[in-house]
């Protein structure tokens, strides 16, 4: 009984999410933030991107609004962020094919590779160390390689820190500083 209630609730959220997507382009800036990882394997270092997205969703007050979207095989949450909107994405696929979900969501929301942030683990860095990288190679990371292949671009910004990510998006949304 409880399961069917949860299913209906999820269906309503999914329908509401589809309505947001089907509306005319969001009037402000939109960014896709994808947490790469292996669906169904929480708590592993390889799924840290999904854990970071959970933290971001909590900080932005949308932790309860995740909705499964079959069009991109992912869980999505839309979060207001100043004048911008963040599309949070947790693929429901294995890491090696996360790029399919990212590319399908980018197409769904009309976003380019430059408007996508990838949050993922970096096994050759000590746990807790942060890195920010724009474009370049996948450096052996299969999830990033999948995104580069599916988007036909390596222009995504890749990072591994909640605060750093939100600060960077905020700065990019505001554009260059105005001169007086």
Short mmCIF file of N, CA and C in Angstrom, two decimals:
data_model
loop_
_atom_site.label_atom_id
_atom_site.label_comp_id
_atom_site.label_asym_id
_atom_site.label_seq_id
_atom_site.Cartn_x
_atom_site.Cartn_y
_atom_site.Cartn_z
N UNK A 1 0.83 -1.19 0.00
CA UNK A 1 0.00 0.00 0.00
C UNK A 1 0.88 1.26 0.00
N UNK A 2 1.86 1.27 0.89
CA UNK A 2 2.74 2.43 0.96
C UNK A 2 3.52 2.58 -0.34
N UNK A 3 3.93 1.46 -0.95
CA UNK A 3 4.69 1.54 -2.19
C UNK A 3 3.89 2.23 -3.29
N UNK A 4 2.62 1.89 -3.43
CA UNK A 4 1.84 2.51 -4.50
C UNK A 4 1.68 4.01 -4.25
N UNK A 5 1.57 4.42 -2.98
CA UNK A 5 1.50 5.84 -2.66
C UNK A 5 2.79 6.55 -3.04
N UNK A 6 3.92 5.91 -2.75
CA UNK A 6 5.20 6.49 -3.14
C UNK A 6 5.32 6.55 -4.65
N UNK A 7 4.83 5.52 -5.33
CA UNK A 7 4.90 5.50 -6.79
C UNK A 7 4.08 6.65 -7.37
N UNK A 8 2.87 6.83 -6.86
CA UNK A 8 2.04 7.93 -7.35
C UNK A 8 2.69 9.27 -7.07
N UNK A 9 3.27 9.42 -5.89
CA UNK A 9 3.95 10.67 -5.55
C UNK A 9 5.10 10.91 -6.51
N UNK A 10 5.88 9.87 -6.78
CA UNK A 10 6.99 9.97 -7.73
C UNK A 10 6.49 10.32 -9.12
N UNK A 11 5.35 9.76 -9.49
CA UNK A 11 4.78 10.05 -10.81
C UNK A 11 4.39 11.53 -10.89
N UNK A 12 3.81 12.08 -9.80
CA UNK A 12 3.44 13.49 -9.81
C UNK A 12 4.68 14.36 -9.93
N UNK A 13 5.72 14.04 -9.18
CA UNK A 13 6.96 14.81 -9.26
C UNK A 13 7.55 14.72 -10.66
N UNK A 14 7.52 13.52 -11.24
CA UNK A 14 8.07 13.33 -12.58
C UNK A 14 7.24 14.14 -13.58
N UNK A 15 5.94 14.16 -13.44
CA UNK A 15 5.08 14.93 -14.33
C UNK A 15 5.38 16.42 -14.18
N UNK A 16 5.54 16.88 -12.92
CA UNK A 16 5.85 18.29 -12.69
C UNK A 16 7.20 18.65 -13.30
N UNK A 17 8.15 17.75 -13.19
CA UNK A 17 9.46 17.99 -13.78
C UNK A 17 9.35 18.09 -15.29
N UNK A 18 8.57 17.21 -15.89
CA UNK A 18 8.37 17.26 -17.35
C UNK A 18 7.73 18.59 -17.76
N UNK A 19 6.82 19.10 -16.93
CA UNK A 19 6.20 20.38 -17.25
C UNK A 19 7.22 21.50 -17.23
N UNK A 20 8.13 21.48 -16.25
CA UNK A 20 9.19 22.50 -16.18
C UNK A 20 10.08 22.43 -17.41
N UNK A 21 10.40 21.21 -17.84
CA UNK A 21 11.29 21.03 -18.99
C UNK A 21 10.59 21.45 -20.27
N UNK A 22 9.29 21.15 -20.38
CA UNK A 22 8.58 21.43 -21.63
C UNK A 22 8.24 22.91 -21.79
N UNK A 23 8.33 23.68 -20.70
CA UNK A 23 8.08 25.11 -20.83
C UNK A 23 9.16 25.75 -21.70
N UNK A 24 8.92 26.97 -22.11
CA UNK A 24 9.93 27.70 -22.87
C UNK A 24 11.22 27.75 -22.07
N UNK A 25 12.31 27.94 -22.74
CA UNK A 25 13.63 27.98 -22.10
C UNK A 25 13.59 28.85 -20.85
N UNK A 26 14.23 28.36 -19.82
CA UNK A 26 14.31 29.09 -18.55
C UNK A 26 14.85 30.50 -18.83
N UNK A 27 14.24 31.54 -18.28
CA UNK A 27 14.63 32.91 -18.62
C UNK A 27 16.05 33.28 -18.18
N UNK A 28 16.56 32.65 -17.13
CA UNK A 28 17.91 32.93 -16.67
C UNK A 28 18.89 31.90 -17.21
N UNK A 29 20.03 31.83 -16.62
CA UNK A 29 21.06 30.87 -17.02
C UNK A 29 20.74 29.52 -16.41
N UNK A 30 21.00 28.46 -17.14
CA UNK A 30 20.80 27.11 -16.66
C UNK A 30 22.12 26.36 -16.74
N UNK A 31 22.40 25.57 -15.71
CA UNK A 31 23.60 24.76 -15.67
C UNK A 31 23.20 23.32 -15.34
N UNK A 32 23.82 22.37 -15.98
CA UNK A 32 23.62 20.95 -15.67
C UNK A 32 24.79 20.52 -14.80
N UNK A 33 24.50 19.95 -13.65
CA UNK A 33 25.52 19.43 -12.75
C UNK A 33 25.28 17.93 -12.64
N UNK A 34 26.20 17.14 -13.18
CA UNK A 34 26.06 15.69 -13.21
C UNK A 34 27.01 15.04 -12.23
N UNK A 35 26.47 14.24 -11.34
CA UNK A 35 27.29 13.48 -10.40
C UNK A 35 27.53 12.10 -10.97
N UNK A 36 28.74 11.86 -11.44
CA UNK A 36 29.05 10.58 -12.05
C UNK A 36 29.25 9.51 -10.99
N UNK A 37 28.88 8.29 -11.33
CA UNK A 37 29.04 7.18 -10.40
C UNK A 37 28.31 5.96 -10.88
N UNK A 38 28.35 4.93 -10.08
CA UNK A 38 27.65 3.69 -10.39
C UNK A 38 26.34 3.67 -9.62
N UNK A 39 25.24 3.71 -10.35
CA UNK A 39 23.91 3.69 -9.71
C UNK A 39 23.78 2.40 -8.90
N UNK A 40 23.23 2.54 -7.73
CA UNK A 40 23.00 1.37 -6.88
C UNK A 40 24.22 0.96 -6.06
N UNK A 41 25.28 1.77 -6.10
CA UNK A 41 26.48 1.45 -5.32
C UNK A 41 26.89 2.65 -4.47
N UNK A 42 25.98 3.17 -3.63
CA UNK A 42 26.32 4.34 -2.81
C UNK A 42 27.40 3.98 -1.79
N UNK A 43 28.10 5.00 -1.36
CA UNK A 43 29.10 4.78 -0.31
C UNK A 43 30.45 4.33 -0.82
N UNK A 44 30.58 4.11 -2.12
CA UNK A 44 31.88 3.74 -2.67
C UNK A 44 32.57 4.99 -3.19
N UNK A 45 33.88 4.96 -3.19
CA UNK A 45 34.63 6.13 -3.66
C UNK A 45 34.31 6.44 -5.11
N UNK A 46 34.04 5.42 -5.89
CA UNK A 46 33.76 5.62 -7.31
C UNK A 46 32.42 6.32 -7.54
N UNK A 47 31.55 6.36 -6.53
CA UNK A 47 30.25 7.02 -6.66
C UNK A 47 30.19 8.32 -5.87
N UNK A 48 31.34 8.92 -5.60
CA UNK A 48 31.39 10.14 -4.81
C UNK A 48 30.66 11.29 -5.52
N UNK A 49 30.64 11.32 -6.85
CA UNK A 49 29.94 12.37 -7.58
C UNK A 49 28.46 12.41 -7.23
N UNK A 50 27.85 11.24 -7.08
CA UNK A 50 26.44 11.19 -6.70
C UNK A 50 26.23 11.66 -5.27
N UNK A 51 27.18 11.32 -4.39
CA UNK A 51 27.08 11.76 -2.99
C UNK A 51 27.19 13.28 -2.91
N UNK A 52 28.09 13.86 -3.68
CA UNK A 52 28.24 15.32 -3.69
C UNK A 52 26.95 15.97 -4.17
N UNK A 53 26.30 15.40 -5.19
CA UNK A 53 25.04 15.96 -5.67
C UNK A 53 23.96 15.89 -4.59
N UNK A 54 23.97 14.83 -3.79
CA UNK A 54 23.04 14.75 -2.67
C UNK A 54 23.25 15.90 -1.69
N UNK A 55 24.53 16.23 -1.41
CA UNK A 55 24.84 17.35 -0.51
C UNK A 55 24.41 18.68 -1.12
N UNK A 56 24.65 18.85 -2.41
CA UNK A 56 24.24 20.08 -3.09
C UNK A 56 22.73 20.23 -3.02
N UNK A 57 22.00 19.14 -3.29
CA UNK A 57 20.54 19.18 -3.23
C UNK A 57 20.06 19.57 -1.83
N UNK A 58 20.68 19.01 -0.80
CA UNK A 58 20.30 19.37 0.57
C UNK A 58 20.56 20.86 0.83
N UNK A 59 21.72 21.36 0.43
CA UNK A 59 22.05 22.77 0.67
C UNK A 59 21.11 23.72 -0.07
N UNK A 60 20.63 23.29 -1.23
CA UNK A 60 19.75 24.14 -2.02
C UNK A 60 18.26 23.90 -1.72
N UNK A 61 17.99 23.00 -0.78
CA UNK A 61 16.62 22.74 -0.35
C UNK A 61 15.77 21.93 -1.31
N UNK A 62 16.42 21.13 -2.16
CA UNK A 62 15.66 20.31 -3.12
C UNK A 62 15.92 18.82 -2.95
N UNK A 63 16.41 18.43 -1.78
CA UNK A 63 16.76 17.03 -1.54
C UNK A 63 15.56 16.09 -1.66
N UNK A 64 14.37 16.59 -1.44
CA UNK A 64 13.17 15.76 -1.52
C UNK A 64 12.50 15.83 -2.89
N UNK A 65 13.09 16.54 -3.84
CA UNK A 65 12.41 16.72 -5.13
C UNK A 65 13.05 15.95 -6.27
N UNK A 66 13.91 14.98 -5.96
CA UNK A 66 14.47 14.15 -7.04
C UNK A 66 13.35 13.38 -7.73
N UNK A 67 13.42 13.34 -9.05
CA UNK A 67 12.41 12.60 -9.82
C UNK A 67 13.13 11.78 -10.89
N UNK A 68 12.68 10.57 -11.06
CA UNK A 68 13.25 9.71 -12.10
C UNK A 68 12.75 10.17 -13.45
N UNK A 69 13.66 10.33 -14.40
CA UNK A 69 13.28 10.73 -15.75
C UNK A 69 13.78 9.66 -16.71
N UNK A 70 12.86 8.94 -17.32
CA UNK A 70 13.23 7.83 -18.20
C UNK A 70 13.85 8.31 -19.50
N UNK A 71 13.60 9.57 -19.88
CA UNK A 71 14.16 10.07 -21.14
C UNK A 71 15.68 10.15 -21.09
N UNK A 72 16.24 10.35 -19.92
CA UNK A 72 17.70 10.40 -19.81
C UNK A 72 18.22 9.36 -18.82
N UNK A 73 17.37 8.43 -18.41
CA UNK A 73 17.77 7.36 -17.48
C UNK A 73 18.54 7.94 -16.30
N UNK A 74 17.90 8.87 -15.59
CA UNK A 74 18.57 9.53 -14.47
C UNK A 74 17.54 10.05 -13.49
N UNK A 75 18.02 10.39 -12.31
CA UNK A 75 17.22 11.12 -11.34
C UNK A 75 17.59 12.59 -11.52
N UNK A 76 16.59 13.45 -11.57
CA UNK A 76 16.79 14.88 -11.79
C UNK A 76 16.16 15.68 -10.65
N UNK A 77 16.77 16.81 -10.35
CA UNK A 77 16.18 17.78 -9.43
C UNK A 77 16.52 19.16 -9.99
N UNK A 78 15.54 20.05 -9.99
CA UNK A 78 15.75 21.42 -10.46
C UNK A 78 15.88 22.32 -9.23
N UNK A 79 16.93 23.13 -9.20
CA UNK A 79 17.19 23.97 -8.04
C UNK A 79 17.42 25.41 -8.46
N UNK A 80 16.67 26.35 -7.86
CA UNK A 80 16.97 27.76 -8.13
C UNK A 80 18.31 28.11 -7.50
N UNK A 81 19.05 28.97 -8.17
CA UNK A 81 20.37 29.35 -7.68
C UNK A 81 20.61 30.80 -8.10
N UNK A 82 20.14 31.72 -7.29
CA UNK A 82 20.18 33.14 -7.66
C UNK A 82 19.28 33.35 -8.87
N UNK A 83 19.82 33.96 -9.91
CA UNK A 83 19.06 34.16 -11.15
C UNK A 83 19.16 32.96 -12.07
N UNK A 84 19.90 31.96 -11.66
CA UNK A 84 20.13 30.78 -12.50
C UNK A 84 19.30 29.60 -11.99
N UNK A 85 19.35 28.53 -12.75
CA UNK A 85 18.70 27.29 -12.35
C UNK A 85 19.71 26.16 -12.55
N UNK A 86 19.85 25.32 -11.53
CA UNK A 86 20.70 24.15 -11.65
C UNK A 86 19.85 22.93 -11.94
N UNK A 87 20.26 22.16 -12.92
CA UNK A 87 19.65 20.87 -13.21
C UNK A 87 20.61 19.85 -12.63
N UNK A 88 20.22 19.24 -11.52
CA UNK A 88 21.05 18.24 -10.87
C UNK A 88 20.71 16.88 -11.46
N UNK A 89 21.74 16.12 -11.82
CA UNK A 89 21.52 14.85 -12.51
C UNK A 89 22.35 13.74 -11.88
N UNK A 90 21.69 12.65 -11.51
CA UNK A 90 22.36 11.44 -11.04
C UNK A 90 21.98 10.32 -12.00
N UNK A 91 22.90 9.92 -12.89
CA UNK A 91 22.57 8.86 -13.86
C UNK A 91 22.17 7.57 -13.17
N UNK A 92 21.25 6.84 -13.79
CA UNK A 92 20.83 5.54 -13.28
C UNK A 92 21.47 4.43 -14.13
N UNK A 93 22.67 4.71 -14.59
CA UNK A 93 23.43 3.76 -15.40
C UNK A 93 24.77 3.53 -14.72
N UNK A 94 25.50 2.54 -15.23
CA UNK A 94 26.85 2.31 -14.72
C UNK A 94 27.78 3.42 -15.19
N UNK A 95 28.85 3.63 -14.45
CA UNK A 95 29.79 4.71 -14.71
C UNK A 95 30.24 4.75 -16.17
N UNK A 96 30.55 3.61 -16.75
CA UNK A 96 31.10 3.57 -18.11
C UNK A 96 30.16 4.12 -19.17
N UNK A 97 28.87 4.26 -18.86
CA UNK A 97 27.91 4.80 -19.82
C UNK A 97 27.14 5.99 -19.24
N UNK A 98 27.66 6.64 -18.19
CA UNK A 98 27.03 7.84 -17.62
C UNK A 98 26.87 8.93 -18.67
N UNK A 99 27.76 8.97 -19.65
CA UNK A 99 27.71 10.00 -20.69
C UNK A 99 26.41 10.01 -21.46
N UNK A 100 25.79 8.86 -21.63
CA UNK A 100 24.50 8.81 -22.34
C UNK A 100 23.46 9.63 -21.60
N UNK A 101 23.40 9.46 -20.28
CA UNK A 101 22.43 10.22 -19.48
C UNK A 101 22.74 11.71 -19.53
N UNK A 102 24.01 12.06 -19.42
CA UNK A 102 24.42 13.47 -19.44
C UNK A 102 24.06 14.10 -20.78
N UNK A 103 24.38 13.42 -21.87
CA UNK A 103 24.09 13.96 -23.21
C UNK A 103 22.59 14.08 -23.46
N UNK A 104 21.81 13.09 -23.03
CA UNK A 104 20.36 13.16 -23.22
C UNK A 104 19.75 14.29 -22.40
N UNK A 105 20.23 14.50 -21.18
CA UNK A 105 19.72 15.60 -20.36
C UNK A 105 20.13 16.94 -20.97
N UNK A 106 21.36 17.04 -21.48
CA UNK A 106 21.80 18.28 -22.12
C UNK A 106 20.90 18.62 -23.29
N UNK A 107 20.56 17.63 -24.07
CA UNK A 107 19.66 17.85 -25.22
C UNK A 107 18.27 18.25 -24.74
N UNK A 108 17.78 17.57 -23.73
CA UNK A 108 16.46 17.84 -23.18
C UNK A 108 16.34 19.29 -22.68
N UNK A 109 17.40 19.80 -22.05
CA UNK A 109 17.37 21.15 -21.49
C UNK A 109 18.01 22.18 -22.41
N UNK A 110 18.44 21.77 -23.59
CA UNK A 110 19.02 22.70 -24.55
C UNK A 110 20.34 23.30 -24.10
N UNK A 111 21.21 22.47 -23.50
CA UNK A 111 22.47 22.95 -22.97
C UNK A 111 23.65 22.47 -23.81
N UNK A 112 24.71 23.26 -23.78
CA UNK A 112 25.94 22.89 -24.48
C UNK A 112 26.92 22.28 -23.47
N UNK A 113 27.99 21.70 -23.98
CA UNK A 113 29.01 21.10 -23.11
C UNK A 113 29.58 22.12 -22.14
N UNK A 114 29.69 23.37 -22.57
CA UNK A 114 30.23 24.43 -21.71
C UNK A 114 29.32 24.76 -20.54
N UNK A 115 28.09 24.31 -20.57
CA UNK A 115 27.13 24.57 -19.50
C UNK A 115 26.94 23.34 -18.60
N UNK A 116 27.90 22.43 -18.66
CA UNK A 116 27.83 21.17 -17.91
C UNK A 116 29.00 21.08 -16.94
N UNK A 117 28.69 20.72 -15.71
CA UNK A 117 29.70 20.43 -14.70
C UNK A 117 29.65 18.93 -14.42
N UNK A 118 30.79 18.28 -14.42
CA UNK A 118 30.89 16.88 -14.05
C UNK A 118 31.55 16.79 -12.69
N UNK A 119 30.91 16.10 -11.77
CA UNK A 119 31.46 15.89 -10.44
C UNK A 119 31.78 14.41 -10.35
N UNK A 120 33.07 14.09 -10.09
CA UNK A 120 33.47 12.68 -10.08
C UNK A 120 34.67 12.47 -9.18
N UNK A 121 34.97 11.20 -8.97
CA UNK A 121 36.14 10.83 -8.18
C UNK A 121 37.40 10.98 -9.02
N UNK A 122 38.50 11.03 -8.34
CA UNK A 122 39.81 11.07 -9.01
C UNK A 122 40.71 10.15 -8.19
N UNK A 123 40.85 8.92 -8.65
CA UNK A 123 41.54 7.91 -7.85
C UNK A 123 43.03 8.20 -7.66
N UNK A 124 43.63 9.00 -8.54
CA UNK A 124 45.06 9.28 -8.35
C UNK A 124 45.31 10.50 -7.47
N UNK A 125 44.27 11.03 -6.85
CA UNK A 125 44.42 12.10 -5.86
C UNK A 125 44.02 11.54 -4.49
N UNK A 126 44.68 11.99 -3.44
CA UNK A 126 44.29 11.53 -2.10
C UNK A 126 42.86 11.96 -1.79
N UNK A 127 42.17 11.13 -1.03
CA UNK A 127 40.80 11.43 -0.63
C UNK A 127 40.76 12.77 0.09
N UNK A 128 39.85 13.64 -0.32
CA UNK A 128 39.72 14.96 0.29
C UNK A 128 40.43 16.06 -0.47
N UNK A 129 41.28 15.71 -1.42
CA UNK A 129 41.95 16.72 -2.25
C UNK A 129 41.02 17.13 -3.36
N UNK A 130 41.06 18.41 -3.72
CA UNK A 130 40.15 18.96 -4.71
C UNK A 130 40.88 19.34 -5.98
N UNK A 131 40.17 19.29 -7.08
CA UNK A 131 40.73 19.73 -8.36
C UNK A 131 39.62 20.33 -9.19
N UNK A 132 39.97 21.32 -9.98
CA UNK A 132 39.04 21.98 -10.90
C UNK A 132 39.72 21.98 -12.25
N UNK A 133 39.04 21.46 -13.26
CA UNK A 133 39.65 21.35 -14.58
C UNK A 133 38.62 21.66 -15.65
N UNK A 134 39.00 22.48 -16.61
CA UNK A 134 38.14 22.79 -17.74
C UNK A 134 38.66 22.04 -18.95
N UNK A 135 37.82 21.17 -19.50
CA UNK A 135 38.19 20.45 -20.71
C UNK A 135 39.34 19.49 -20.52
N UNK A 136 39.94 19.09 -21.64
CA UNK A 136 41.07 18.17 -21.60
C UNK A 136 40.63 16.73 -21.73
N UNK A 137 41.57 15.84 -21.46
CA UNK A 137 41.30 14.42 -21.63
C UNK A 137 40.62 13.84 -20.41
N UNK A 138 40.16 12.61 -20.57
CA UNK A 138 39.49 11.91 -19.48
C UNK A 138 40.50 11.37 -18.46
N UNK A 139 41.77 11.32 -18.81
CA UNK A 139 42.84 10.81 -17.94
C UNK A 139 42.49 9.45 -17.35
N UNK A 140 41.91 8.59 -18.19
CA UNK A 140 41.60 7.23 -17.76
C UNK A 140 40.30 7.05 -17.02
N UNK A 141 39.54 8.12 -16.80
CA UNK A 141 38.27 8.00 -16.08
C UNK A 141 37.18 7.62 -17.07
N UNK A 142 36.62 6.43 -16.90
CA UNK A 142 35.64 5.92 -17.87
C UNK A 142 34.35 6.72 -17.91
N UNK A 143 33.91 7.27 -16.79
CA UNK A 143 32.70 8.09 -16.78
C UNK A 143 32.91 9.38 -17.56
N UNK A 144 34.05 10.02 -17.36
CA UNK A 144 34.37 11.24 -18.09
C UNK A 144 34.56 10.91 -19.57
N UNK A 145 35.23 9.81 -19.87
CA UNK A 145 35.42 9.39 -21.26
C UNK A 145 34.07 9.20 -21.95
N UNK A 146 33.12 8.60 -21.25
CA UNK A 146 31.77 8.40 -21.79
C UNK A 146 31.10 9.75 -22.08
N UNK A 147 31.25 10.72 -21.18
CA UNK A 147 30.65 12.05 -21.38
C UNK A 147 31.29 12.75 -22.59
N UNK A 148 32.61 12.68 -22.69
CA UNK A 148 33.30 13.31 -23.81
C UNK A 148 32.82 12.69 -25.13
N UNK A 149 32.69 11.39 -25.15
CA UNK A 149 32.26 10.69 -26.36
C UNK A 149 30.82 11.03 -26.73
N UNK A 150 29.92 10.98 -25.76
CA UNK A 150 28.50 11.22 -26.04
C UNK A 150 28.20 12.68 -26.38
N UNK A 151 28.96 13.61 -25.82
CA UNK A 151 28.75 15.04 -26.09
C UNK A 151 29.61 15.54 -27.25
N UNK A 152 30.51 14.70 -27.73
CA UNK A 152 31.45 15.09 -28.79
C UNK A 152 32.22 16.34 -28.40
N UNK A 153 32.56 16.45 -27.12
CA UNK A 153 33.27 17.63 -26.63
C UNK A 153 33.94 17.29 -25.31
N UNK A 154 35.07 17.95 -25.06
CA UNK A 154 35.72 17.80 -23.76
C UNK A 154 35.66 19.12 -22.99
N UNK A 155 34.72 19.98 -23.36
CA UNK A 155 34.65 21.33 -22.78
C UNK A 155 33.96 21.39 -21.43
N UNK A 156 33.48 20.25 -20.91
CA UNK A 156 32.81 20.27 -19.61
C UNK A 156 33.79 20.66 -18.53
N UNK A 157 33.28 21.29 -17.50
CA UNK A 157 34.10 21.62 -16.35
C UNK A 157 33.98 20.47 -15.36
N UNK A 158 35.13 20.01 -14.87
CA UNK A 158 35.11 18.87 -13.96
C UNK A 158 35.69 19.27 -12.61
N UNK A 159 34.96 18.94 -11.57
CA UNK A 159 35.44 19.26 -10.24
C UNK A 159 34.90 18.31 -9.21
N UNK A 160 35.44 18.43 -8.00
CA UNK A 160 35.12 17.50 -6.95
C UNK A 160 34.91 18.17 -5.60
N UNK A 161 34.13 19.22 -5.54
CA UNK A 161 33.88 19.86 -4.25
C UNK A 161 32.61 20.68 -4.28
N UNK A 162 31.75 20.48 -3.30
CA UNK A 162 30.47 21.16 -3.25
C UNK A 162 30.61 22.68 -3.21
N UNK A 163 31.36 23.22 -2.24
CA UNK A 163 31.47 24.68 -2.12
C UNK A 163 32.14 25.29 -3.33
N UNK A 164 33.20 24.67 -3.80
CA UNK A 164 33.90 25.17 -4.96
C UNK A 164 32.98 25.21 -6.17
N UNK A 165 32.18 24.17 -6.34
CA UNK A 165 31.25 24.10 -7.47
C UNK A 165 30.24 25.23 -7.41
N UNK A 166 29.59 25.42 -6.28
CA UNK A 166 28.55 26.45 -6.17
C UNK A 166 29.15 27.85 -6.35
N UNK A 167 30.32 28.08 -5.78
CA UNK A 167 30.97 29.39 -5.97
C UNK A 167 31.31 29.64 -7.43
N UNK A 168 31.79 28.61 -8.12
CA UNK A 168 32.16 28.77 -9.53
C UNK A 168 30.93 29.03 -10.39
N UNK A 169 29.84 28.32 -10.16
CA UNK A 169 28.61 28.54 -10.93
C UNK A 169 28.09 29.96 -10.67
N UNK A 170 28.13 30.38 -9.42
CA UNK A 170 27.65 31.72 -9.07
C UNK A 170 28.45 32.77 -9.84
N UNK A 171 29.77 32.62 -9.88
CA UNK A 171 30.62 33.59 -10.58
C UNK A 171 30.35 33.58 -12.09
N UNK A 172 30.17 32.40 -12.68
CA UNK A 172 29.91 32.33 -14.12
C UNK A 172 28.53 32.87 -14.47
N UNK A 173 27.56 32.71 -13.58
CA UNK A 173 26.20 33.20 -13.84
C UNK A 173 26.15 34.72 -13.85
N UNK A 174 26.98 35.34 -13.04
CA UNK A 174 26.98 36.78 -12.95
C UNK A 174 27.73 37.43 -14.09
N UNK A 175 28.53 36.68 -14.82
CA UNK A 175 29.26 37.22 -15.96
C UNK A 175 30.46 38.03 -15.50
N UNK A 176 31.11 38.69 -16.45
CA UNK A 176 32.29 39.48 -16.11
C UNK A 176 31.90 40.67 -15.25
N UNK A 177 32.80 41.07 -14.35
CA UNK A 177 32.49 42.23 -13.51
C UNK A 177 32.30 43.48 -14.37
N UNK A 178 31.35 44.29 -13.97
CA UNK A 178 31.11 45.53 -14.74
C UNK A 178 32.10 46.60 -14.30
N UNK A 179 32.50 47.42 -15.26
CA UNK A 179 33.43 48.49 -14.92
C UNK A 179 32.64 49.74 -14.55
N UNK A 180 33.18 50.52 -13.65
CA UNK A 180 32.49 51.74 -13.22
C UNK A 180 32.84 52.91 -14.05
#
